[in-house]
């Protein structure tokens, strides 16, 4: 039997995502009520610009006083889509203290202060859900947190930023340079006027922290994630990748160590074989590849950003939280029982593609090979080309630690026959 008293929802933020959440709540009200077991009522909308016309939203619901809205006491669920650290953090903890559960799309806040927010939710026996914080519409957090709760996840490898994937895909398929591809992404609305958060990997790093924490039952903060942007990727890098049967993606990689005693989380560009499912993720789409002991290999694919896709994830959480409210229960909270240490990037073991500018004369290859051997880095393949006294030497290694590779490169730079290190890129997905 459906209860007649509606569940009241406060919406913090009414931009691209927030306005779409409000629209779906209104247009699909009957369906949402049937799925939840009670009507859902939009009880207030906190915004910064109250005079802006918001189609489909009763102006009487609009307020600039977000604090008063979450303190009302009759609010069942607060939906936070304003982003940033403050005032979002204070508003969320205030909501818990005044009886509301929270649905958030705030990746930066969850990555930085997820543990404290979960503790606040637990203190007041409330829910904190944030499916929309990672990969937009793609169901990912709930499968990791619930569907795979009985399994052991060893690796999460994914494309979690649509802007960077669009840029790299354009460079790969059209031969465009980085700036040209960025300009196209900006013109089409895929890139912000200031794309730094995307192209320098900050956005993906926040998502990696969240994914690693859930997958490995360990607290992983944003500061624990190694981050490297993609602004230095060139057309020459793509040419080298194609010669290896690879393409280049900006990847978020979360791994459990082989001995199970630690985890790593990192974001950086990497070559990935064309045979890997992630290699075929095009344009602004996202995809995440999960490897677990019992389930094996799973892939989650779909639009990772935008008003409608993100709102879909928000509404999915809203339905779940509202059901919990009716049942007098709460869903899964933070699971950090494993408390595994997060290893530094220097301990990460992977393959590398190194392109060197060298003198075109006898003995150069032997000198370079000796440096690799002295630092314990095994060479897989070497390709050399050149003329007129100058040459290019491309070395692909077997798996080696980041620290060992760093020492190798430092030593290579000291060789008189090495003019410079043109590029270094990791090779993943094998």
Coordinates of C-alpha atoms in Angstrom, one line a residue:
X1 CA 0.0 0.0 0.0
X2 CA 1.3 3.4 -0.9
X3 CA 1.6 5.9 1.9
X4 CA -0.1 9.3 1.2
X5 CA 2.3 11.6 3.0
X6 CA 4.9 12.8 0.5
X7 CA 8.6 12.6 1.1
X8 CA 10.0 16.1 0.9
X9 CA 13.2 16.8 -1.1
X10 CA 15.4 19.9 -1.0
X11 CA 17.5 20.6 -4.0
X12 CA 20.7 22.5 -3.6
X13 CA 21.7 23.9 -7.0
X14 CA 19.6 24.3 -10.1
X15 CA 22.1 24.4 -12.9
X16 CA 22.4 21.9 -15.8
X17 CA 22.1 18.9 -13.5
X18 CA 19.8 20.4 -10.8
X19 CA 17.2 21.7 -13.3
X20 CA 17.1 18.2 -15.0
X21 CA 16.6 16.6 -11.6
X22 CA 13.7 18.9 -10.9
X23 CA 12.2 18.3 -14.4
X24 CA 12.3 14.5 -14.0
X25 CA 10.8 14.7 -10.5
X26 CA 7.9 16.6 -11.9
X27 CA 7.3 14.8 -15.2
X28 CA 7.8 11.3 -13.8
X29 CA 6.2 12.0 -10.4
X30 CA 3.6 9.2 -10.7
X31 CA 6.3 6.6 -11.7
X32 CA 8.6 7.7 -9.0
X33 CA 5.8 7.4 -6.4
X34 CA 5.0 3.9 -7.6
X35 CA 8.6 2.8 -7.4
X36 CA 9.2 4.4 -4.0
X37 CA 5.9 3.6 -2.4
X38 CA 5.1 7.2 -1.6
X39 CA 4.9 10.6 -3.4
X40 CA 8.0 12.7 -3.7
X41 CA 7.6 16.4 -3.3
X42 CA 10.1 19.1 -4.3
X43 CA 10.0 21.2 -1.1
X44 CA 12.6 23.9 -1.9
X45 CA 15.4 24.8 -4.3
X46 CA 18.4 26.8 -3.2
X47 CA 20.1 28.9 -5.8
X48 CA 22.5 31.8 -6.1
X49 CA 20.5 33.8 -8.6
X50 CA 16.8 33.8 -7.6
X51 CA 15.7 36.1 -10.4
X52 CA 16.6 33.6 -13.1
X53 CA 13.6 32.1 -14.9
X54 CA 13.5 28.3 -14.2
X55 CA 11.0 26.6 -16.4
X56 CA 8.8 24.1 -14.5
X57 CA 9.9 25.2 -11.0
X58 CA 7.4 27.2 -8.8
X59 CA 9.2 30.5 -7.9
X60 CA 7.8 30.1 -4.4
X61 CA 10.1 27.2 -3.9
X62 CA 13.3 29.1 -4.8
X63 CA 15.5 30.5 -2.0
X64 CA 19.0 31.8 -1.6
X65 CA 19.2 30.6 2.0
X66 CA 20.4 27.1 1.6
X67 CA 21.2 26.8 5.3
X68 CA 17.7 27.6 6.3
X69 CA 16.3 25.1 3.8
X70 CA 18.4 22.1 5.1
X71 CA 17.5 23.1 8.7
X72 CA 13.8 23.1 8.2
X73 CA 13.4 19.7 9.9
X74 CA 10.6 18.4 7.6
X75 CA 13.1 17.6 4.7
X76 CA 13.5 13.9 4.1
X77 CA 16.3 14.0 1.4
X78 CA 18.7 16.8 0.4
X79 CA 20.0 16.6 -3.2
X80 CA 23.3 18.4 -3.4
X81 CA 24.5 19.3 -6.9
X82 CA 26.3 22.7 -6.3
X83 CA 29.8 21.1 -6.3
X84 CA 32.9 22.3 -4.7
X85 CA 34.0 21.9 -1.1
X86 CA 32.3 24.7 0.7
X87 CA 29.5 25.5 1.4
X88 CA 28.5 22.0 0.2
X89 CA 30.3 20.2 3.1
X90 CA 28.7 22.3 5.8
X91 CA 25.3 22.1 4.1
X92 CA 25.5 18.3 4.0
X93 CA 26.5 17.8 7.6
X94 CA 23.8 20.3 8.6
X95 CA 21.3 18.3 6.7
X96 CA 22.3 15.1 8.6
X97 CA 22.0 16.9 11.9
X98 CA 18.4 18.1 11.0
X99 CA 17.1 14.7 10.0
X100 CA 17.7 14.5 6.2
X101 CA 19.6 11.9 4.2
X102 CA 21.8 13.2 1.3
X103 CA 22.2 12.4 -2.4
X104 CA 25.3 14.1 -3.9
X105 CA 27.0 14.4 -7.2
X106 CA 30.1 16.1 -5.6
X107 CA 33.1 14.1 -6.6
X108 CA 35.7 16.6 -5.2
X109 CA 34.1 16.7 -1.8
X110 CA 33.5 12.9 -1.5
X111 CA 37.1 12.3 -2.6
X112 CA 38.5 14.8 -0.1
X113 CA 36.2 14.3 2.9
X114 CA 34.2 11.2 2.3
X115 CA 35.3 9.6 5.6
X116 CA 34.1 12.5 7.6
X117 CA 30.8 12.8 5.7
X118 CA 30.1 9.1 6.2
X119 CA 30.9 9.4 9.9
X120 CA 28.4 12.3 10.1
X121 CA 25.8 10.2 8.2
X122 CA 26.3 7.3 10.6
X123 CA 26.1 9.5 13.7
X124 CA 22.6 10.6 12.7
X125 CA 21.6 7.2 11.1
X126 CA 21.1 8.8 7.7
X127 CA 22.1 7.8 4.1
X128 CA 24.9 9.3 2.0
X129 CA 24.6 8.2 -1.7
X130 CA 26.7 9.6 -4.6
X131 CA 26.4 7.4 -7.7
X132 CA 26.4 10.6 -9.8
X133 CA 29.9 11.6 -8.5
X134 CA 31.6 9.1 -10.8
X135 CA 30.9 8.4 -14.5
X136 CA 27.6 10.1 -14.8
X137 CA 24.8 7.8 -15.7
X138 CA 26.9 4.6 -15.6
X139 CA 25.9 2.4 -12.7
X140 CA 29.2 1.9 -11.1
X141 CA 29.4 2.8 -7.4
X142 CA 26.4 0.6 -6.5
X143 CA 27.7 -2.5 -8.3
X144 CA 31.0 -2.1 -6.6
X145 CA 29.5 -1.4 -3.2
X146 CA 26.6 -3.9 -3.3
X147 CA 26.7 -6.3 -6.3
X148 CA 30.4 -7.2 -5.8
X149 CA 30.3 -7.0 -2.0
X150 CA 31.0 -10.7 -1.7
X151 CA 33.8 -10.7 -4.2
X152 CA 37.4 -9.4 -4.1
X153 CA 38.1 -6.6 -6.6
X154 CA 41.7 -6.5 -7.7
X155 CA 41.7 -3.8 -10.4
X156 CA 39.6 -0.9 -11.7
X157 CA 40.8 0.5 -14.9
X158 CA 38.8 3.2 -16.6
X159 CA 38.1 6.3 -18.8
X160 CA 36.2 8.5 -16.4
X161 CA 36.4 11.9 -18.0
X162 CA 34.5 12.6 -21.3
X163 CA 36.4 15.8 -22.2
X164 CA 39.8 14.2 -22.2
X165 CA 38.5 11.1 -24.1
X166 CA 36.9 13.3 -26.8
X167 CA 40.2 15.2 -27.2
X168 CA 42.4 12.1 -27.4
X169 CA 39.9 10.3 -29.7
X170 CA 40.0 13.3 -32.1
X171 CA 43.8 13.3 -32.0
X172 CA 43.8 9.6 -32.8
X173 CA 41.2 9.5 -35.5
X174 CA 41.8 12.8 -37.3
X175 CA 45.5 13.4 -36.6
X176 CA 44.7 16.7 -35.0
X177 CA 47.2 18.2 -32.5
X178 CA 46.3 18.7 -28.9
X179 CA 45.3 22.4 -29.1
X180 CA 43.2 21.8 -32.3
X181 CA 41.3 18.9 -30.6
X182 CA 40.8 21.0 -27.4
X183 CA 39.4 23.9 -29.5
X184 CA 36.9 21.5 -31.1
X185 CA 35.9 20.1 -27.8
X186 CA 35.3 23.6 -26.5
X187 CA 33.2 24.6 -29.5
X188 CA 31.0 21.5 -29.1
X189 CA 30.5 22.2 -25.4
X190 CA 32.5 19.2 -24.2
X191 CA 35.3 21.3 -22.6
X192 CA 34.9 24.2 -20.2
X193 CA 36.3 27.6 -20.9
X194 CA 39.0 26.7 -18.3
X195 CA 39.6 23.0 -19.0
X196 CA 42.4 22.6 -16.4
X197 CA 40.4 20.3 -14.1
X198 CA 39.8 17.9 -16.9
X199 CA 43.0 17.9 -19.0
X200 CA 45.3 18.0 -16.0
X201 CA 43.6 15.0 -14.5
X202 CA 42.1 16.6 -11.3
X203 CA 38.6 15.5 -12.2
X204 CA 39.7 11.9 -12.9
X205 CA 41.8 11.8 -9.8
X206 CA 38.9 12.6 -7.6
X207 CA 36.9 9.8 -9.2
X208 CA 39.8 7.4 -8.8
X209 CA 40.0 8.1 -5.1
X210 CA 36.3 7.3 -4.7
X211 CA 36.5 4.1 -6.8
X212 CA 39.6 2.8 -5.0
X213 CA 38.1 3.4 -1.6
X214 CA 35.0 1.4 -2.5
X215 CA 36.7 -1.3 -4.4
X216 CA 39.4 -2.0 -1.8
X217 CA 37.5 -1.2 1.4
X218 CA 40.2 1.3 2.3
X219 CA 40.2 5.0 2.8
X220 CA 41.8 6.6 -0.3
X221 CA 41.9 10.4 -0.3
X222 CA 42.5 12.7 -3.3
X223 CA 46.0 13.4 -2.1
X224 CA 46.8 9.6 -2.3
X225 CA 46.2 9.6 -6.1
X226 CA 49.1 10.1 -8.4
X227 CA 48.0 12.5 -11.1
X228 CA 49.5 13.4 -14.5
X229 CA 47.7 15.4 -17.2
X230 CA 47.5 14.8 -20.9
X231 CA 48.5 18.2 -22.3
X232 CA 51.9 16.9 -23.4
X233 CA 50.5 14.1 -25.6
X234 CA 51.5 14.7 -29.2
X235 CA 50.7 13.4 -32.7
X236 CA 54.1 11.7 -32.6
X237 CA 53.0 9.8 -29.5
X238 CA 49.9 8.5 -31.4
X239 CA 52.0 7.5 -34.3
X240 CA 54.2 5.5 -32.0
X241 CA 51.2 4.0 -30.3
X242 CA 49.8 2.9 -33.7
X243 CA 53.1 1.2 -34.6
X244 CA 52.6 -0.9 -31.4
X245 CA 49.0 -1.7 -32.2
X246 CA 47.8 0.7 -29.4
X247 CA 46.0 4.0 -28.9
X248 CA 46.3 6.5 -26.0
X249 CA 43.7 7.1 -23.3
X250 CA 43.8 9.1 -20.0
X251 CA 43.2 6.3 -17.5
X252 CA 42.2 6.1 -13.9
X253 CA 43.8 3.0 -12.5
X254 CA 43.2 1.5 -9.1
X255 CA 45.1 -1.7 -8.2
X256 CA 45.6 -4.1 -5.4
X257 CA 49.2 -5.2 -5.0
X258 CA 50.0 -8.8 -6.1
X259 CA 50.6 -9.7 -2.4
X260 CA 47.3 -8.1 -1.4
X261 CA 49.1 -5.9 1.2
X262 CA 48.6 -2.5 -0.4
X263 CA 46.8 -0.5 -3.1
X264 CA 47.6 2.2 -5.6
X265 CA 45.5 4.8 -7.3
X266 CA 46.8 6.8 -10.3
X267 CA 45.6 8.9 -13.3
X268 CA 47.8 9.4 -16.3
X269 CA 47.9 9.0 -20.1
X270 CA 48.8 5.5 -21.3
X271 CA 49.1 3.4 -24.4
X272 CA 46.5 0.7 -24.4
X273 CA 46.3 -2.2 -27.0
X274 CA 43.6 -1.9 -29.6
X275 CA 42.4 -5.3 -28.5
X276 CA 41.4 -4.0 -25.1
X277 CA 37.7 -3.0 -24.7
X278 CA 38.6 0.5 -23.5
X279 CA 40.5 1.2 -26.7
X280 CA 37.2 1.4 -28.6
X281 CA 35.6 3.9 -26.2
X282 CA 35.0 6.9 -28.5
X283 CA 34.2 10.6 -28.2
X284 CA 33.0 11.8 -24.8
X285 CA 31.9 8.4 -23.5
X286 CA 33.2 6.8 -20.3
X287 CA 33.9 3.2 -19.6
X288 CA 35.3 1.4 -16.5
X289 CA 36.8 -2.1 -16.6
X290 CA 36.6 -4.0 -13.3
X291 CA 38.6 -7.2 -12.5
X292 CA 37.5 -9.3 -9.6
X293 CA 38.4 -12.8 -8.4
X294 CA 35.0 -14.5 -8.7
X295 CA 33.1 -12.4 -11.3
X296 CA 36.2 -12.0 -13.5
X297 CA 36.2 -9.1 -16.0
X298 CA 33.3 -6.6 -16.1
X299 CA 32.9 -3.5 -18.2
X300 CA 30.6 -0.5 -17.5
X301 CA 30.0 1.8 -20.4
X302 CA 28.0 4.9 -21.2
X303 CA 27.7 8.7 -21.1
X304 CA 29.8 10.1 -18.3
X305 CA 28.6 13.6 -18.0
X306 CA 25.8 16.0 -19.0
X307 CA 22.5 17.1 -17.4
X308 CA 20.3 14.2 -18.3
X309 CA 22.8 11.3 -17.7
X310 CA 24.0 12.7 -14.3
X311 CA 20.4 13.4 -13.3
X312 CA 19.6 9.8 -14.0
X313 CA 22.2 8.7 -11.5
X314 CA 20.9 11.2 -9.0
X315 CA 17.3 10.0 -9.3
X316 CA 18.4 6.4 -8.9
X317 CA 20.0 7.3 -5.6
X318 CA 16.9 9.4 -4.6
X319 CA 14.7 6.4 -5.2
X320 CA 16.9 4.1 -3.1
X321 CA 17.2 6.7 -0.2
X322 CA 13.5 7.3 -0.2
X323 CA 12.8 3.6 0.0
X324 CA 15.1 3.4 3.0
X325 CA 13.3 6.3 4.6
X326 CA 10.0 4.5 4.3
X327 CA 11.5 1.2 5.6
X328 CA 13.2 2.9 8.5
X329 CA 16.6 1.7 7.4
X330 CA 19.8 3.0 5.9
X331 CA 21.8 1.6 3.0
X332 CA 25.5 0.6 2.9
X333 CA 27.8 3.2 4.5
X334 CA 31.5 3.5 4.3
X335 CA 33.4 0.2 4.2
X336 CA 37.0 0.8 5.2
X337 CA 37.7 -2.2 7.3
X338 CA 40.7 -3.4 5.2
X339 CA 42.6 -0.2 5.9
X340 CA 45.3 -1.1 3.4
X341 CA 48.2 1.3 2.9
X342 CA 48.3 3.3 -0.3
X343 CA 51.7 2.8 -2.0
X344 CA 53.5 5.7 -3.7
X345 CA 53.8 5.9 -7.5
X346 CA 57.5 4.8 -7.3
X347 CA 56.3 1.3 -6.3
X348 CA 53.9 0.9 -9.3
X349 CA 55.1 -1.7 -11.8
X350 CA 54.1 -1.4 -15.5
X351 CA 55.5 -1.3 -19.0
X352 CA 57.0 1.8 -20.6
X353 CA 57.4 3.3 -24.0
X354 CA 60.4 5.7 -24.1
X355 CA 61.4 7.7 -27.2
X356 CA 64.9 9.1 -27.3
X357 CA 66.7 11.5 -29.6
X358 CA 70.2 10.1 -30.0
X359 CA 73.3 10.6 -32.1
X360 CA 73.3 8.4 -35.2
X361 CA 76.6 6.5 -34.8
X362 CA 77.8 3.1 -33.8
X363 CA 77.6 2.0 -30.1
X364 CA 74.6 4.2 -29.1
X365 CA 72.2 1.3 -28.8
X366 CA 74.8 -0.6 -26.7
X367 CA 75.2 2.4 -24.3
X368 CA 71.5 2.8 -23.9
X369 CA 70.9 -0.9 -23.3
X370 CA 73.7 -0.9 -20.7
X371 CA 71.9 1.9 -18.8
X372 CA 68.7 0.0 -18.7
X373 CA 70.4 -3.2 -17.5
X374 CA 72.3 -1.3 -14.8
X375 CA 69.0 -0.1 -13.4
X376 CA 67.3 -3.5 -13.6
X377 CA 64.9 -2.6 -16.4
X378 CA 64.5 -5.3 -19.0
X379 CA 64.0 -4.2 -22.6
X380 CA 61.2 -5.8 -24.6
X381 CA 61.7 -4.2 -28.1
X382 CA 63.9 -1.5 -29.6
X383 CA 63.3 0.4 -32.8
X384 CA 65.9 2.8 -34.3
X385 CA 65.7 5.2 -37.3
X386 CA 67.7 8.2 -38.4
X387 CA 69.9 10.1 -40.8
X388 CA 72.3 12.9 -41.1
X389 CA 73.9 12.2 -37.7
X390 CA 70.6 12.3 -35.7
X391 CA 68.4 9.3 -34.8
X392 CA 65.3 8.3 -32.9
X393 CA 65.5 5.4 -30.6
X394 CA 62.2 3.9 -29.2
X395 CA 62.5 1.4 -26.3
X396 CA 59.6 -0.6 -24.9
X397 CA 60.3 -2.2 -21.6
X398 CA 59.0 -5.3 -19.8
X399 CA 57.3 -4.5 -16.5
X400 CA 59.4 -2.3 -14.2
X401 CA 58.8 0.0 -11.2
X402 CA 58.3 3.7 -11.7
X403 CA 61.2 4.3 -9.4
X404 CA 63.5 2.1 -11.5
X405 CA 62.4 3.7 -14.7
X406 CA 63.0 7.2 -13.2
X407 CA 66.6 6.3 -12.3
X408 CA 67.1 4.9 -15.8
X409 CA 65.9 8.0 -17.5
X410 CA 68.0 10.2 -15.3
X411 CA 71.1 8.2 -16.3
X412 CA 70.2 8.3 -20.0
X413 CA 70.1 12.1 -19.9
X414 CA 73.7 12.1 -18.8
X415 CA 74.9 10.1 -21.9
X416 CA 76.7 12.3 -24.4
X417 CA 75.0 10.3 -27.2
X418 CA 71.5 11.0 -25.9
X419 CA 70.3 14.4 -27.2
X420 CA 67.0 14.3 -25.2
X421 CA 64.1 12.2 -24.0
X422 CA 61.3 13.0 -26.4
X423 CA 58.5 11.2 -24.5
X424 CA 57.8 8.6 -21.8
X425 CA 54.5 6.9 -21.7
X426 CA 53.2 3.9 -19.7
X427 CA 51.7 0.9 -21.5
X428 CA 48.6 -0.5 -19.7
X429 CA 45.9 -3.0 -20.3
X430 CA 47.9 -6.1 -21.0

